[in-house]
PDB file of C-alpha atoms in Angstrom:
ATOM      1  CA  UNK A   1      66.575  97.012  83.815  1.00  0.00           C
ATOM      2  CA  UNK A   2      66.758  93.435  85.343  1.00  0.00           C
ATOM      3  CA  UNK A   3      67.361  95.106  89.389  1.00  0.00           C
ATOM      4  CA  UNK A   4      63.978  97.377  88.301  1.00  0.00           C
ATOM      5  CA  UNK A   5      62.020  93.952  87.335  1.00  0.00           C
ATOM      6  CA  UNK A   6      64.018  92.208  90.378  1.00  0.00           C
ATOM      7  CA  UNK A   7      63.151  95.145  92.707  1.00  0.00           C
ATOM      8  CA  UNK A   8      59.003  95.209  91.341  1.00  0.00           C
ATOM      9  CA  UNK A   9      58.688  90.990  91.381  1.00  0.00           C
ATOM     10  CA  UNK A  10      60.300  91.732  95.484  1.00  0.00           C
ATOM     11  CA  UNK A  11      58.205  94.045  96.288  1.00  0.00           C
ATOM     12  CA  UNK A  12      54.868  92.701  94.882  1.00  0.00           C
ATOM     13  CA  UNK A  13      55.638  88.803  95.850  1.00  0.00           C
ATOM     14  CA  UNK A  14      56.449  89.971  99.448  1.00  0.00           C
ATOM     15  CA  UNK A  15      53.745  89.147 101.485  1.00  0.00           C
ATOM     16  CA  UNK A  16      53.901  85.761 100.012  1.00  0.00           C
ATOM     17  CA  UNK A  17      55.653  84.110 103.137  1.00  0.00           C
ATOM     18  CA  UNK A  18      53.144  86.089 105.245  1.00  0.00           C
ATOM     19  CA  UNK A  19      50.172  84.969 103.879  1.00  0.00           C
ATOM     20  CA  UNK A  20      51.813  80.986 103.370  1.00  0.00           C
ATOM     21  CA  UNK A  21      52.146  80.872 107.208  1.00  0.00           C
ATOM     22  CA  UNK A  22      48.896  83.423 108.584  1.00  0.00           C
ATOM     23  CA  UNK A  23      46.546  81.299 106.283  1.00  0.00           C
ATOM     24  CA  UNK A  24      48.101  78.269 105.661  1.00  0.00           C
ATOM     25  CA  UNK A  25      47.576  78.268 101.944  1.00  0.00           C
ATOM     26  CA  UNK A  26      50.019  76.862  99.176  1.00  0.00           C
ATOM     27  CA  UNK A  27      52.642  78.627  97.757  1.00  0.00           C
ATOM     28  CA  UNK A  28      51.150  79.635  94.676  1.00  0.00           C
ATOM     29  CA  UNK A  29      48.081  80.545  96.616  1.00  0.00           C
ATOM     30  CA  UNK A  30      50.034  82.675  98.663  1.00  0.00           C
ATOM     31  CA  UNK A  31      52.243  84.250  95.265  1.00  0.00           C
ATOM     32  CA  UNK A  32      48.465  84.944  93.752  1.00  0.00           C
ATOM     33  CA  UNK A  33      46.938  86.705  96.929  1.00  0.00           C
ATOM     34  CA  UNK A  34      50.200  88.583  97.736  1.00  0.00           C
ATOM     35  CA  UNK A  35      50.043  90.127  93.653  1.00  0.00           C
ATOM     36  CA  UNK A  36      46.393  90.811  94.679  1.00  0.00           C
ATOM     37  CA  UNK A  37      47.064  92.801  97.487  1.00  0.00           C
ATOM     38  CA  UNK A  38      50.450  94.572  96.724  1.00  0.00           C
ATOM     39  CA  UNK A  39      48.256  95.902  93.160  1.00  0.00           C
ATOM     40  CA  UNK A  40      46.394  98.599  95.486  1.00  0.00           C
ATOM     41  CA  UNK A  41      49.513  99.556  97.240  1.00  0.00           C
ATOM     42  CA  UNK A  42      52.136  99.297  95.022  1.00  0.00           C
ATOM     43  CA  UNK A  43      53.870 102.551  95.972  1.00  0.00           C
ATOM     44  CA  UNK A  44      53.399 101.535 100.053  1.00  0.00           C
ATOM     45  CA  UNK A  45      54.687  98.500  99.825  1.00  0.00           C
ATOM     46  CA  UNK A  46      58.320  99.508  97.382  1.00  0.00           C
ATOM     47  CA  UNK A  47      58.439 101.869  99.954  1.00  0.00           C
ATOM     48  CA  UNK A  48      58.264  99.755 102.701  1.00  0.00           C
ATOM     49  CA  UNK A  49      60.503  97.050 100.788  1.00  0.00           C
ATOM     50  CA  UNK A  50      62.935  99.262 100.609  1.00  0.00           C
ATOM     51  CA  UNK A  51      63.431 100.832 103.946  1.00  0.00           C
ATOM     52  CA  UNK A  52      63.473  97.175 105.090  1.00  0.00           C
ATOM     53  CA  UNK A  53      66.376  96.689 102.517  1.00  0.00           C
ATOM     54  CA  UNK A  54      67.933  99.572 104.041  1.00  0.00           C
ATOM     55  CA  UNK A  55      67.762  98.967 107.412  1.00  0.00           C
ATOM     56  CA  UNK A  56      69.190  95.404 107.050  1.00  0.00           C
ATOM     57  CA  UNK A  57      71.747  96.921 105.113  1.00  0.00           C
ATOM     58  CA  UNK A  58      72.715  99.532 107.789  1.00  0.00           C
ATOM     59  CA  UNK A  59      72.435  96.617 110.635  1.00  0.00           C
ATOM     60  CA  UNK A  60      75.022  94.375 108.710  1.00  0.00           C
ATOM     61  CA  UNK A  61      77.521  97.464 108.161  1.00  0.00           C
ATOM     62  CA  UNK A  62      76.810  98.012 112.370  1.00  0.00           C
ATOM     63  CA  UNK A  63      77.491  93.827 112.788  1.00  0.00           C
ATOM     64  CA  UNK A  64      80.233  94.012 110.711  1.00  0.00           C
ATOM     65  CA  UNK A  65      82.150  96.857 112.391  1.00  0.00           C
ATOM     66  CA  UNK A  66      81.504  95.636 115.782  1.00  0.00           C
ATOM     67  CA  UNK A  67      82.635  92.114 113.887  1.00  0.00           C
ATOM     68  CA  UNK A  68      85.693  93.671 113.975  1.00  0.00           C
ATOM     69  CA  UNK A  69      86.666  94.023 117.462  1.00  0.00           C
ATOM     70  CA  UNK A  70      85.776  90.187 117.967  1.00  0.00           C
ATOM     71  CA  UNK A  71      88.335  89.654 115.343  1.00  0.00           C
ATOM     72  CA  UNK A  72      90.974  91.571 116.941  1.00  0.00           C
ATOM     73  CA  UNK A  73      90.599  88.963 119.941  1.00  0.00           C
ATOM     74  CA  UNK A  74      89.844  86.031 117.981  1.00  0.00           C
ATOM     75  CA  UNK A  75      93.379  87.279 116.006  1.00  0.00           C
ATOM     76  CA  UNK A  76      95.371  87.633 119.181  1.00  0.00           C
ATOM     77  CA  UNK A  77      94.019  84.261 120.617  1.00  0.00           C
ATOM     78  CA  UNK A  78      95.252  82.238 117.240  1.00  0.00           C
ATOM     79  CA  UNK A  79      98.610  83.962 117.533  1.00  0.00           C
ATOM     80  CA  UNK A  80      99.236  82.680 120.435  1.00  0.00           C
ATOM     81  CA  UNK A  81      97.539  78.938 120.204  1.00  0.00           C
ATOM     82  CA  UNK A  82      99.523  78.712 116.645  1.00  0.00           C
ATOM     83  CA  UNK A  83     102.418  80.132 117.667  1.00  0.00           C
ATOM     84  CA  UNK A  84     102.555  82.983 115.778  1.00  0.00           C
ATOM     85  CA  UNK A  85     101.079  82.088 112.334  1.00  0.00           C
ATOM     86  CA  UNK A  86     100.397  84.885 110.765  1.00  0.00           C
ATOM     87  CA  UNK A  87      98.502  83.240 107.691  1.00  0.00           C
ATOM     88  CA  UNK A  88      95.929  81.660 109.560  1.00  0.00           C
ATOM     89  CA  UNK A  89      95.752  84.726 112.023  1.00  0.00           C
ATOM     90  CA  UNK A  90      94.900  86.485 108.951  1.00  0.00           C
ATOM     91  CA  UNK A  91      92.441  84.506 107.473  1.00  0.00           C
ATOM     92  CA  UNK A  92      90.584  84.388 110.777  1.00  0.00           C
ATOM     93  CA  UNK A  93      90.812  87.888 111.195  1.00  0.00           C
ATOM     94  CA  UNK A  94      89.313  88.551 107.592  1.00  0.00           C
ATOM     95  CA  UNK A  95      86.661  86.164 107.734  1.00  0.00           C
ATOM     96  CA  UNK A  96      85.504  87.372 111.602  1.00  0.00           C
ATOM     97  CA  UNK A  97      83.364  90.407 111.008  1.00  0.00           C
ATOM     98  CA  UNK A  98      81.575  89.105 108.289  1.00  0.00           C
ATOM     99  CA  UNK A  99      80.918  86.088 110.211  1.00  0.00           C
ATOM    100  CA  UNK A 100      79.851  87.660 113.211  1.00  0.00           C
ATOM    101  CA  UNK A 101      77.643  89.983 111.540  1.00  0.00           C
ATOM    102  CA  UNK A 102      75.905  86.966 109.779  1.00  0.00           C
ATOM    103  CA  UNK A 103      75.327  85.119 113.027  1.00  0.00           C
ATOM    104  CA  UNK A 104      73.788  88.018 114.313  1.00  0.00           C
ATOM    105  CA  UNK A 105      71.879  89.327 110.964  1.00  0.00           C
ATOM    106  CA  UNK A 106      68.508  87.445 112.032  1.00  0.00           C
ATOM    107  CA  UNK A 107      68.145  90.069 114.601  1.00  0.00           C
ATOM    108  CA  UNK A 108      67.132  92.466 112.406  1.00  0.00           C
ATOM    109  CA  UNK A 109      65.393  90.446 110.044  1.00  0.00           C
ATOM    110  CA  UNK A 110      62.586  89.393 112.228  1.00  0.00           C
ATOM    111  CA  UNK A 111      61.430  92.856 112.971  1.00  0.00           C
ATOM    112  CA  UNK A 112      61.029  93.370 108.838  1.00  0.00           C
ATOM    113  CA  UNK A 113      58.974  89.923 108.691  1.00  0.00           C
ATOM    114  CA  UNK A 114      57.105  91.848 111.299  1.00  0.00           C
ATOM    115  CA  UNK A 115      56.837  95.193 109.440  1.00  0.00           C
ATOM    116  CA  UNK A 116      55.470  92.929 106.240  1.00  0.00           C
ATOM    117  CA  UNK A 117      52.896  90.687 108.372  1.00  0.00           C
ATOM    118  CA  UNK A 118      51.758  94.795 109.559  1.00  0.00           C
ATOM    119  CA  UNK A 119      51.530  95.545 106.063  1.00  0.00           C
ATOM    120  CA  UNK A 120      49.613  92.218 105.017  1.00  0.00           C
ATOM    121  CA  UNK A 121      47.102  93.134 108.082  1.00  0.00           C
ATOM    122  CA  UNK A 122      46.550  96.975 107.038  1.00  0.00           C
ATOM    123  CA  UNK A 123      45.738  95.857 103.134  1.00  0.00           C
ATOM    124  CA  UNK A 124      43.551  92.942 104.607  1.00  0.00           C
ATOM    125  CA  UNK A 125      41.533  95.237 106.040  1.00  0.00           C
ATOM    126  CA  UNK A 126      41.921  93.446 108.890  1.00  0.00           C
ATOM    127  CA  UNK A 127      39.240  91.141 108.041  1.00  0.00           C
ATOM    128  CA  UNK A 128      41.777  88.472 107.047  1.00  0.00           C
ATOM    129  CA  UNK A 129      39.987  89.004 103.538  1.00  0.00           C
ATOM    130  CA  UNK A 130      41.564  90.147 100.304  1.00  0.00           C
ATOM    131  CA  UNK A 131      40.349  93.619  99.501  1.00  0.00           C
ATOM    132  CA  UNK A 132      40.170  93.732  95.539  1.00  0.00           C
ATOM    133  CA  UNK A 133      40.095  96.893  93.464  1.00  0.00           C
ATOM    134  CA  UNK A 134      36.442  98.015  92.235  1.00  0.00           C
ATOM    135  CA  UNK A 135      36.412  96.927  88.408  1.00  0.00           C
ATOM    136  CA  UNK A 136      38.992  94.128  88.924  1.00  0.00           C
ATOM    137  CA  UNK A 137      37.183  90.443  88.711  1.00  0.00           C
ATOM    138  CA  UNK A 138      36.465  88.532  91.806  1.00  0.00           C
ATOM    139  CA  UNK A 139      37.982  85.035  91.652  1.00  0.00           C
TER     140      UNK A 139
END
């Protein structure tokens, strides 16, 4: 129950950032307008939040494995300059991919910033204005 509420507070706060830096508003004016304009697209924008989830995902299994083949270097490089400890050869060699594929992670998080200022754009209307629901208040 708390990853659902998690998962719905993600996906409706996620155009906060987007708005906080296109408009240059403050951060609870950005948390208010991004709940505004996830409420007509709620289904759009889980969607979206979760193929983005998914793709990162994927890209740091992809990092990760080619992680490893940097480790096998990095491994056979601290045999030799340690000669031969195999303790801190193995640390290294543990730590490596995950490293590496953290390093390289923002890579394939700036295309899903993209994909959410997209989203933020398309439920703008494109007028930069906050499209509300007909019956919800204005202001």
């Amino acid at each position: 129950m708390i990853w659902v509420l998690g998962f719905v507070l993600l996906a409706r706060f996620s155009l906060a950032t987007t708005i906080r830096v296109a408009d240059n508003s403050s951060a609870t004016a950005a948390m208010r307008r991004s709940w505004t304009l996830t409420r007509t697209a709620r289904l759009g924008t889980t969607g979206l939040c979760l193929l983005s989830a998914v793709a990162v995902a994927v890209a740091f299994v992809v990092l990760k494995w080619l992680g490893a083949y940097v480790a096998h270097w990095a491994g056979l490089l601290m045999l030799a300059t340690t000669g031969g400890n195999v303790w801190v050869t193995g640390v290294l060699v543990i730590i490596t991919p995950v490293a590496v594929a953290l390093v390289l992670l923002p890579l394939a998080l700036a295309p899903m910033g993209v994909l959410l200022a997209c989203l933020r754009e398309r439920l703008d209307g494109g007028t930069g204005e906050a499209r509300v629901p007909s019956g919800a208040p204005i202001g």
